Amino acid sequence: MPTLLPLVATLCCLFILQRCFQIRKILRTIHYQPCDWTFFSLSGLGGRFPRIPFILPGRHYNWRKHQDFKALGSDIFVAAALAPTVSLNYQLADPDAIKEVIGSRVRFPKPIELYKPILFFGDNVVASEHDQWKRHRKISAPAFTEPNNKLVWHETIHVINDLFDNVWGNRDEIAVDHIREVFMPTTLFVISAAAFGRRITWNDEVLPPPGSPNDLQVSHDYLYKLILPNWAMGLTQRLRQSNVAFDELERYMVEMIRDRKNQTSDDVEPKYDLLNGLLDACEGDLSGDSKLTERELLGNIFVFLLAVQPEGNEVDKHYPLNCDDGSLGSQIPKSTGHTLCFAFALLALYPQEQERLYEEIITIFPDGRLPTYEDANSLVFANAILNETLRMFPPVPGIPKYSAEDTVLPMTNSFGEKVLVPVPKGSNIILQTAGLHYNPKYWPDPHTFKPSRFLGNWPRDAFLPFSGGVRSCLGRRFAELESIVTLTMFISKYRVGIKDEPQFAGETFEQKKERVLDTIPRLTLTPVRIPLVFKRR
Ligand code: HEM
Ligand SMILES: *[C@@H]1O[C@H](CO)[C@@H](O)[C@H](O)[C@H]1NC(C)=O
Ligand SMILES: *[C@@H]1O[C@H](CO)[C@@H](O)[C@H](O)[C@H]1NC(C)=O
């Protein structure tokens, strides 16, 4: 009907006009900070589809490293969207701004609604804020003691020796299709022993059959197998399908706690695993209200083993942290395991760095003895390799926060001047770890693996793999020690290289590097496929 046309046109004009006013208002509020505009935000549709300029932001900025910051000419930009509601998402790759955010938990809290899926076993240290978080942190932190670090060291050696002696045997050459096959189990075994006092060996049949079609799913399955007693084995299928199964899992965990409580009273040998640390802190002489209830204890234990991973839908809401494997995942062992995968891929690609590590090892252990806990600080180059791996492949590439008040963030602009960026109350803030780690202002030639950059003076504020401030990673030392001793054990015995495969025979170094280091940007960074070969030295 022709009479309707002017009406529709008027409405459209009004709509566009209103949005333009809205945009102008936003630009004024944020003092014309560089913006990446899209009509839709990441909520709902936005995070599900690829990027469409001006319409959908696409999956995430997380794994674009420093690209977007470079394109917009600023180490802070705002991903702004008009629908369904106006949302401002501050993306940070500036060390001063990031330091300010991690330095004030009260002004920049964690958006804990994103962590809801990991609350079903009770409140915990990862998914809480304010007074609740303080209680949890106070109970959890003391579990990460020096004796526990020592336990991590010894259990890692135990697990690797078990692999060398009982699985790899005296073969001179071991080829693996994807190094995850090695480092997912090792990290799980280590956490099982150092967190729960449960030793698992390589021949316990908890491993996925080689070449499993979907090893991501399988890795969840065998994780459950680790903590579940035999009678509950049938559970793994159902765990994914129904909430009822989680009740059973919960019952088992309660039993594990009660068992342990019963044991400690008459056990002569003290135990230093994390579970005991938590139990001690709960039973210690804390004032009544800071004690954790059994359910809260369970929540914290669950977090150590299973989950720091919110489910896809929740995460899509405001943050570009979208993950594809919707099921709950074991982020803690995964973050350590994947770091090791990338570290060995890099050593295989850069043999001269590998030789330098080998030289460090034979200098410290000329007699070939096992590394002791006291050696940890002498293994400086191994530590530098770990740091350089974490710089290039930060397992948590985006850390979400929000602004609890109208405030400002300090930053260095493209002219090298210090300026203040206004941030309105309620804005989402994402610490772009990868953006920071590839920022060429602080890391020259950021795409090249150069562990030696960590040997001299390095920009400490431009390195954030474990987050920082009071909410930094509790398991940093745990992960570092495990990684350092793993690097040392493998490289002292084997030379690692990229597995030769006929289909890739004609590749250049750059092509090989790109293929081997390819990632799936899930909530934590996941390697696609790293085929390696280990040759005995
Ligand atoms: C390479 C390995 C690891 C990396 C890169 C890493 C990184 C991180 C990051 C970035 C956070 C902050 C997350 C956020 O703000 O949302 C975090 C928190 C945490 N991590 Fe780790 N992590 C690693 C291994 C571990 C291990 C092995 C454990 C325990 C055994 C652990 C326990 C924790 C806990 C309990 C928190 C919460 C702290 C709090 O909110 O107060 N992490 N980790
Ligand atoms: C503790 O263990 C003993 C012997 O194994 C058992 O008789 C007792 O019932 C247990 N107590 C609790 C509280 O589980
Ligand atoms: C590696 O980084 C950590 C901070 O995460 C730092 O404490 C340590 O000194 C660094 N080690 C080396 C060798 O750079």
XYZ file of C-alpha atoms and ligand atoms in Angstrom:
608
model
C 0.000 0.000 0.000
C 1.608 3.228 -1.176
C 0.239 5.282 1.740
C 2.293 3.261 4.211
C 5.589 4.038 2.507
C 6.142 7.560 3.885
C 5.309 6.296 7.356
C 7.843 3.481 7.178
C 10.467 5.819 5.749
C 9.848 8.340 8.543
C 10.134 5.641 11.175
C 13.395 4.421 9.667
C 14.793 7.949 9.603
C 13.767 8.498 13.210
C 15.384 5.229 14.226
C 18.646 6.053 12.466
C 18.629 9.577 13.871
C 18.079 8.303 17.368
C 20.995 5.858 17.023
C 23.219 8.656 15.726
C 22.438 10.713 18.817
C 23.177 7.690 20.915
C 26.530 7.198 19.212
C 27.410 10.860 19.700
C 26.490 10.651 23.355
C 28.647 7.560 23.830
C 31.586 9.133 22.040
C 31.369 12.145 24.331
C 31.240 9.989 27.445
C 34.342 8.088 26.432
C 36.142 11.224 25.161
C 36.340 9.958 21.590
C 38.467 6.957 22.492
C 38.999 4.771 19.383
C 35.990 2.520 18.918
C 35.201 -0.653 17.115
C 31.511 -0.167 16.407
C 29.062 -2.901 15.677
C 25.308 -2.749 15.766
C 24.944 -5.898 17.846
C 26.989 -6.631 20.914
C 28.555 -9.973 21.688
C 25.480 -11.086 23.544
C 23.207 -13.543 21.849
C 23.839 -13.553 18.130
C 26.979 -11.468 18.208
C 29.322 -14.082 19.569
C 27.955 -16.952 17.520
C 28.717 -15.739 14.014
C 31.778 -14.566 12.158
C 32.556 -10.911 12.054
C 30.463 -8.682 9.760
C 31.829 -5.134 9.765
C 29.531 -2.665 11.547
C 27.000 -5.381 12.293
C 28.490 -8.269 14.268
C 31.726 -8.146 16.262
C 32.552 -11.777 15.529
C 33.789 -14.268 18.009
C 36.466 -12.465 19.888
C 39.303 -10.079 19.874
C 41.281 -12.387 22.129
C 43.348 -14.216 19.634
C 43.921 -11.368 17.229
C 46.908 -10.544 19.421
C 47.878 -6.899 18.862
C 46.220 -6.555 15.438
C 43.109 -4.604 16.410
C 45.085 -2.268 18.651
C 47.468 -1.563 15.798
C 44.648 -0.971 13.341
C 42.945 1.504 15.672
C 46.232 3.124 16.689
C 45.647 2.775 20.424
C 46.438 0.294 23.188
C 42.951 0.821 24.583
C 39.912 0.721 22.373
C 36.236 0.319 23.050
C 34.189 -2.367 21.397
C 30.889 -0.521 21.380
C 27.500 -1.887 20.399
C 24.015 -0.413 20.241
C 21.825 -3.488 20.464
C 20.237 -5.158 22.318
C 21.401 -2.509 24.790
C 24.237 -0.036 24.567
C 27.364 -1.775 25.753
C 30.926 -0.567 26.141
C 33.652 -3.201 26.237
C 37.064 -1.725 26.975
C 39.858 -3.773 25.414
C 43.171 -3.239 27.185
C 46.709 -3.904 25.930
C 48.391 -1.053 27.795
C 50.537 -2.118 30.798
C 49.736 0.966 32.936
C 45.993 0.619 32.412
C 46.149 -3.101 33.170
C 48.213 -2.480 36.291
C 45.579 -0.026 37.489
C 42.797 -2.571 36.947
C 44.493 -5.502 38.672
C 45.648 -3.145 41.426
C 42.139 -2.293 42.568
C 39.804 -5.178 43.112
C 37.109 -2.901 44.545
C 36.980 -0.489 41.605
C 37.366 -3.288 39.045
C 35.714 -6.465 40.301
C 35.217 -9.690 38.419
C 31.886 -10.144 36.637
C 31.084 -13.303 38.549
C 27.791 -13.877 36.758
C 29.984 -15.290 33.993
C 31.241 -17.984 36.294
C 27.819 -19.270 37.338
C 28.172 -22.673 35.691
C 30.967 -23.595 38.051
C 28.892 -22.806 41.107
C 26.794 -25.936 41.129
C 29.122 -27.627 43.588
C 29.074 -24.629 45.807
C 30.646 -21.242 45.996
C 34.399 -21.176 45.363
C 37.498 -19.023 45.162
C 37.381 -18.545 41.404
C 33.730 -17.629 41.022
C 33.177 -15.297 43.987
C 33.786 -11.629 44.703
C 33.964 -9.248 47.678
C 33.705 -10.673 51.223
C 32.764 -14.093 49.954
C 35.909 -14.270 47.819
C 38.057 -13.039 50.730
C 36.902 -15.960 52.864
C 37.614 -18.466 50.127
C 40.981 -17.031 49.259
C 41.974 -17.010 52.946
C 41.203 -20.711 53.189
C 42.554 -21.766 49.773
C 45.793 -19.783 49.621
C 47.526 -21.516 52.585
C 47.113 -24.882 50.846
C 49.716 -23.752 48.286
C 52.651 -24.161 50.633
C 56.340 -24.825 50.167
C 55.835 -28.513 51.049
C 53.092 -28.665 48.424
C 55.432 -27.136 45.825
C 57.942 -29.800 46.712
C 55.282 -32.448 46.293
C 54.465 -31.064 42.834
C 58.134 -31.380 41.884
C 58.452 -34.967 43.094
C 55.153 -36.154 41.693
C 56.028 -34.683 38.290
C 59.299 -36.614 38.273
C 57.432 -39.728 39.322
C 54.877 -39.422 36.511
C 57.503 -38.747 33.832
C 59.774 -41.569 34.961
C 56.763 -43.863 34.878
C 56.182 -42.800 31.256
C 59.843 -43.251 30.281
C 60.249 -46.609 32.033
C 56.904 -48.269 31.480
C 55.480 -46.787 28.291
C 58.301 -45.497 26.108
C 60.689 -48.169 27.344
C 64.031 -48.392 25.589
C 62.811 -47.257 22.182
C 65.219 -44.861 20.517
C 62.547 -42.930 18.750
C 59.013 -42.128 19.821
C 56.645 -40.350 17.457
C 53.377 -38.862 18.694
C 50.576 -37.658 16.486
C 49.607 -34.856 18.863
C 51.692 -34.003 21.900
C 48.479 -33.514 23.903
C 48.453 -37.320 24.193
C 51.468 -36.928 26.450
C 50.882 -33.711 28.325
C 47.174 -33.916 29.104
C 47.684 -37.155 31.053
C 50.892 -35.970 32.745
C 49.293 -32.778 34.015
C 46.198 -34.647 35.150
C 48.284 -37.255 36.961
C 50.310 -34.552 38.652
C 47.261 -32.640 39.807
C 45.649 -35.845 40.984
C 48.677 -36.666 43.135
C 49.557 -33.166 44.311
C 45.985 -32.031 44.911
C 44.247 -35.205 46.080
C 47.017 -37.571 47.066
C 45.887 -40.066 44.430
C 48.695 -41.487 42.347
C 47.719 -42.738 38.924
C 50.051 -44.647 36.649
C 50.196 -44.746 32.866
C 49.047 -48.327 32.761
C 45.920 -47.721 34.828
C 43.836 -47.721 31.635
C 42.548 -44.249 32.210
C 43.941 -43.018 28.936
C 41.906 -42.518 25.794
C 42.664 -45.036 23.060
C 45.213 -43.559 20.643
C 43.700 -41.610 17.788
C 40.345 -41.124 19.499
C 38.081 -39.185 17.187
C 37.219 -36.545 19.753
C 39.977 -36.343 22.243
C 38.585 -33.192 23.813
C 35.516 -35.020 24.978
C 37.604 -37.992 25.962
C 39.855 -35.815 28.040
C 36.803 -34.859 30.079
C 35.843 -38.468 30.395
C 39.104 -39.686 31.734
C 39.265 -36.770 34.046
C 36.122 -38.063 35.688
C 37.672 -41.495 35.770
C 40.505 -40.091 37.785
C 38.377 -38.846 40.598
C 35.638 -41.411 40.491
C 35.901 -44.746 42.244
C 35.330 -47.835 40.155
C 31.682 -48.283 41.069
C 30.946 -44.958 39.501
C 32.559 -45.610 36.163
C 29.235 -45.896 34.398
C 28.698 -42.315 35.373
C 30.863 -40.686 32.782
C 28.328 -41.033 29.995
C 25.527 -39.756 32.122
C 27.522 -36.905 33.561
C 27.235 -35.129 30.288
C 23.575 -35.907 29.939
C 21.920 -35.239 33.226
C 22.149 -33.244 36.350
C 21.279 -36.276 38.407
C 24.710 -37.680 37.723
C 26.267 -34.617 39.257
C 24.489 -35.435 42.499
C 26.281 -38.765 42.484
C 29.572 -37.077 41.800
C 28.887 -34.734 44.672
C 28.142 -37.663 46.970
C 31.425 -39.232 46.037
C 33.318 -36.068 46.751
C 31.684 -35.697 50.164
C 32.772 -39.240 50.898
C 36.314 -38.460 49.842
C 36.388 -35.514 52.251
C 34.968 -37.539 55.147
C 37.420 -40.340 54.504
C 40.276 -37.932 54.579
C 39.084 -36.258 57.761
C 38.956 -39.638 59.375
C 42.444 -40.533 58.172
C 44.288 -37.447 59.275
C 43.633 -38.002 62.962
C 45.673 -41.201 63.205
C 47.914 -40.883 60.175
C 51.546 -40.655 61.187
C 52.943 -39.351 57.941
C 51.892 -35.783 57.211
C 50.401 -35.179 53.784
C 50.959 -32.016 51.827
C 48.459 -32.282 49.037
C 46.005 -29.434 48.430
C 43.039 -31.342 49.822
C 44.785 -31.679 53.168
C 45.771 -28.039 53.067
C 42.137 -27.072 52.585
C 40.968 -29.393 55.341
C 43.583 -28.056 57.732
C 42.577 -24.495 57.007
C 38.962 -25.427 57.620
C 39.656 -27.095 60.907
C 42.303 -24.689 62.082
C 41.665 -22.061 64.711
C 39.825 -19.725 62.408
C 36.968 -17.800 63.899
C 33.620 -19.459 63.363
C 32.301 -17.436 60.457
C 35.382 -17.762 58.296
C 35.146 -21.551 58.298
C 34.053 -23.157 55.083
C 31.047 -25.409 55.121
C 31.343 -28.856 53.624
C 29.605 -27.637 50.501
C 31.970 -24.724 50.138
C 34.921 -27.001 50.602
C 33.519 -29.154 47.852
C 33.182 -26.125 45.608
C 36.823 -25.258 46.018
C 37.991 -28.795 45.453
C 35.845 -29.085 42.379
C 37.419 -25.952 41.012
C 40.932 -27.286 41.398
C 40.196 -30.311 39.394
C 37.439 -29.630 37.003
C 36.447 -26.204 36.127
C 37.339 -22.644 35.618
C 35.342 -22.660 32.469
C 31.986 -20.981 32.226
C 29.593 -22.456 29.716
C 29.303 -20.968 26.249
C 25.967 -19.250 26.538
C 26.776 -17.458 29.733
C 30.053 -16.213 28.450
C 28.611 -14.877 25.247
C 26.653 -12.384 27.237
C 29.215 -9.634 27.406
C 32.598 -11.056 26.844
C 34.417 -12.328 23.828
C 35.419 -15.456 25.656
C 33.153 -17.731 23.756
C 34.127 -21.368 23.960
C 32.939 -24.098 21.652
C 33.181 -27.143 23.836
C 30.084 -26.263 25.804
C 30.647 -28.910 28.435
C 32.469 -28.110 31.602
C 36.150 -28.427 31.077
C 39.166 -28.901 33.223
C 40.813 -25.569 32.704
C 43.468 -25.898 35.353
C 45.173 -29.051 34.110
C 44.472 -27.863 30.566
C 46.212 -24.545 30.996
C 49.359 -26.235 32.281
C 49.137 -29.092 29.754
C 48.660 -26.823 26.770
C 51.507 -24.587 27.866
C 53.771 -27.631 27.800
C 52.451 -28.618 24.357
C 53.351 -25.197 22.950
C 56.715 -25.173 24.732
C 57.769 -28.454 23.112
C 56.443 -27.347 19.721
C 58.566 -24.217 19.987
C 61.649 -26.192 21.055
C 61.149 -28.484 18.071
C 60.900 -25.485 15.733
C 63.890 -23.692 17.264
C 66.578 -26.384 17.790
C 69.257 -23.851 18.772
C 67.131 -22.823 21.806
C 66.663 -26.489 22.634
C 70.429 -27.044 22.559
C 70.898 -24.069 24.833
C 68.512 -25.672 27.329
C 70.389 -28.972 27.005
C 73.632 -27.170 27.771
C 72.098 -25.652 30.898
C 70.973 -29.114 31.966
C 74.336 -30.826 31.491
C 76.095 -27.954 33.239
C 73.887 -28.321 36.312
C 73.669 -32.124 36.221
C 76.947 -33.298 34.683
C 76.474 -36.700 36.327
C 72.970 -37.115 34.940
C 71.332 -37.171 38.378
C 67.655 -36.295 38.798
C 66.812 -32.623 39.310
C 65.965 -31.840 42.942
C 63.563 -29.209 44.185
C 66.552 -27.096 45.247
C 67.649 -26.957 41.587
C 64.459 -25.170 40.540
C 65.948 -21.693 40.745
C 69.157 -22.671 38.957
C 67.253 -23.795 35.875
C 67.086 -20.225 34.614
C 66.941 -20.961 30.900
C 64.191 -23.558 31.389
C 62.266 -20.865 33.225
C 62.926 -18.386 30.420
C 61.575 -20.920 27.908
C 58.447 -21.317 30.000
C 57.975 -17.544 30.241
C 58.505 -17.025 26.523
C 55.969 -19.782 25.823
C 53.465 -18.145 28.172
C 54.111 -14.804 26.494
C 53.366 -16.206 23.048
C 50.585 -18.550 24.134
C 48.946 -17.156 27.252
C 46.444 -19.887 28.196
C 43.960 -17.242 29.369
C 44.075 -14.704 26.552
C 41.321 -12.469 27.952
C 40.577 -11.735 31.614
C 37.175 -10.146 32.299
C 36.566 -7.330 34.790
C 34.124 -4.422 34.980
C 34.132 -0.902 36.261
C 32.182 -0.426 39.491
C 32.336 3.390 39.266
C 32.915 6.254 36.852
C 36.661 6.327 36.649
C 39.755 6.839 34.477
C 42.562 4.575 33.291
C 46.114 5.774 32.594
C 47.685 4.850 29.266
C 50.407 5.799 26.795
C 48.986 7.114 23.525
C 50.459 6.697 20.055
C 52.602 9.827 20.531
C 54.166 8.347 23.648
C 52.251 10.719 25.939
C 50.655 9.610 29.206
C 46.922 10.268 29.035
C 43.819 9.366 31.037
C 40.960 7.455 29.464
C 37.504 7.921 31.023
C 35.610 4.728 31.819
C 31.934 5.018 32.750
C 30.491 2.923 35.562
C 29.246 -0.458 34.386
C 31.611 -0.760 31.431
C 33.014 -4.186 30.727
C 36.779 -4.409 30.726
C 38.822 -7.161 29.126
C 42.492 -7.466 29.924
C 43.797 -8.591 26.553
C 46.714 -10.703 27.661
C 47.661 -11.644 24.111
C 47.362 -8.009 22.963
C 49.758 -7.022 25.736
C 52.165 -9.877 25.048
C 52.423 -9.029 21.345
C 52.580 -5.265 21.876
C 55.724 -4.306 19.897
C 56.346 -1.292 22.159
C 57.343 -3.697 24.922
C 58.294 -6.853 23.028
C 60.367 -6.204 19.916
C 59.831 -8.765 17.165
C 56.941 -10.277 19.157
C 56.236 -13.185 16.797
C 59.688 -14.720 17.247
C 60.460 -17.214 20.002
C 63.359 -15.705 21.961
C 63.590 -17.072 25.498
C 66.689 -14.957 26.110
C 64.539 -11.825 26.285
C 63.696 -13.004 29.799
C 67.328 -13.237 30.875
C 68.109 -9.557 31.168
C 65.743 -6.762 32.038
C 62.289 -7.354 30.729
C 59.080 -5.302 30.989
C 57.420 -6.951 33.988
C 54.195 -4.989 33.615
C 53.780 -6.209 30.036
C 53.647 -9.899 31.085
C 50.405 -11.183 32.572
C 49.908 -14.924 32.018
C 48.736 -15.515 35.588
C 46.743 -12.281 35.929
C 47.964 -10.101 38.776
C 47.163 -8.302 41.987
C 45.206 -9.979 44.749
C 43.213 -12.085 42.288
C 46.187 -13.550 40.522
C 46.546 -17.268 39.947
C 46.974 -19.275 43.140
C 48.620 -22.105 41.229
C 51.394 -20.075 39.579
C 54.249 -21.771 41.427
C 52.532 -25.133 41.005
C 52.388 -24.670 37.232
C 55.881 -23.192 36.961
C 57.572 -25.968 38.908
C 55.727 -28.673 37.052
C 56.673 -27.114 33.706
C 60.329 -26.525 34.562
C 60.918 -30.062 35.775
C 59.052 -31.477 32.759
C 61.187 -29.483 30.309
C 64.324 -30.631 32.113
C 63.384 -34.315 32.266
C 62.446 -34.585 28.589
C 65.252 -32.527 27.089
C 67.940 -34.201 29.180
C 66.978 -37.530 27.651
C 65.508 -36.765 24.221
C 65.970 -34.435 21.292
C 62.565 -33.249 20.139
C 61.667 -32.438 16.540
C 58.622 -32.001 14.338
C 57.426 -35.386 13.077
C 58.079 -35.875 9.352
C 54.875 -36.456 7.440
C 54.891 -36.979 3.667
C 51.998 -34.603 3.039
C 54.029 -31.704 4.450
C 57.325 -32.537 2.747
C 57.612 -29.357 0.672
C 56.793 -26.922 3.467
C 58.814 -23.801 4.231
C 59.782 -23.032 7.839
C 57.084 -20.349 8.078
C 54.405 -22.759 6.824
C 55.525 -25.429 9.253
C 55.528 -22.941 12.113
C 52.043 -21.756 11.239
C 50.713 -25.304 10.996
C 52.265 -26.615 14.174
C 51.440 -23.578 16.296
C 47.871 -23.226 15.059
C 45.368 -22.666 17.871
C 41.698 -22.946 18.595
C 40.870 -19.899 20.679
C 38.637 -21.534 23.221
C 38.318 -20.073 26.666
C 41.843 -21.277 27.163
C 44.069 -21.544 24.160
C 44.084 -25.012 22.601
C 46.668 -26.376 20.138
C 45.160 -27.834 16.946
C 47.702 -30.608 16.316
C 51.349 -30.791 17.305
C 52.978 -33.939 15.842
C 56.375 -34.468 17.456
C 59.150 -37.015 17.490
C 61.449 -37.701 20.434
C 64.891 -39.162 19.695
C 67.041 -40.476 22.496
C 70.220 -38.457 23.009
C 50.103 -22.408 33.060
C 49.171 -22.654 33.953
C 48.202 -21.632 34.508
C 47.866 -20.392 34.040
C 48.398 -19.668 32.807
C 46.875 -19.847 34.955
C 46.295 -18.586 34.817
C 45.333 -18.071 35.667
C 44.662 -16.808 35.461
C 44.877 -15.872 34.285
C 43.801 -16.627 36.512
C 42.822 -15.460 36.701
C 41.506 -15.861 36.077
C 40.449 -14.805 36.123
O 40.681 -13.703 36.634
O 39.349 -15.106 35.637
C 43.932 -17.779 37.380
C 43.230 -17.952 38.559
C 43.364 -19.054 39.388
N 44.200 -20.141 39.173
Fe 45.480 -20.412 37.620
N 46.648 -20.755 35.950
C 47.428 -21.857 35.721
C 47.499 -22.996 36.507
C 46.865 -23.158 37.727
C 47.013 -24.310 38.593
C 47.914 -25.505 38.300
C 46.189 -24.099 39.671
C 45.942 -24.965 40.887
C 46.471 -26.115 41.141
C 45.546 -22.805 39.496
C 44.654 -22.239 40.392
C 44.025 -21.013 40.229
C 43.038 -20.468 41.172
C 42.556 -21.112 42.466
C 42.618 -19.217 40.650
C 41.601 -18.242 41.250
C 42.277 -17.200 42.129
C 41.303 -16.130 42.645
O 40.342 -15.783 41.950
O 41.524 -15.638 43.761
N 45.982 -22.274 38.302
N 44.874 -18.648 36.846
C 36.616 -43.789 60.557
O 37.204 -45.016 60.231
C 36.884 -46.083 61.125
C 37.675 -47.314 60.751
O 37.957 -47.368 59.382
C 35.366 -46.339 61.106
O 35.010 -47.350 61.993
C 34.639 -45.044 61.481
O 33.244 -45.227 61.363
C 35.097 -43.898 60.575
N 34.513 -42.647 61.038
C 33.924 -41.801 60.232
C 33.431 -40.547 60.847
O 33.808 -42.025 59.031
C 59.371 -15.728 34.594
O 58.209 -14.974 34.953
C 57.918 -14.933 36.322
C 56.630 -14.145 36.490
O 55.524 -14.862 35.957
C 59.079 -14.284 37.074
O 58.830 -14.286 38.459
C 60.360 -15.034 36.774
O 61.450 -14.368 37.364
C 60.577 -15.140 35.286
N 61.763 -15.959 35.050
C 62.629 -15.698 34.091
C 63.836 -16.559 33.981
O 62.447 -14.802 33.317
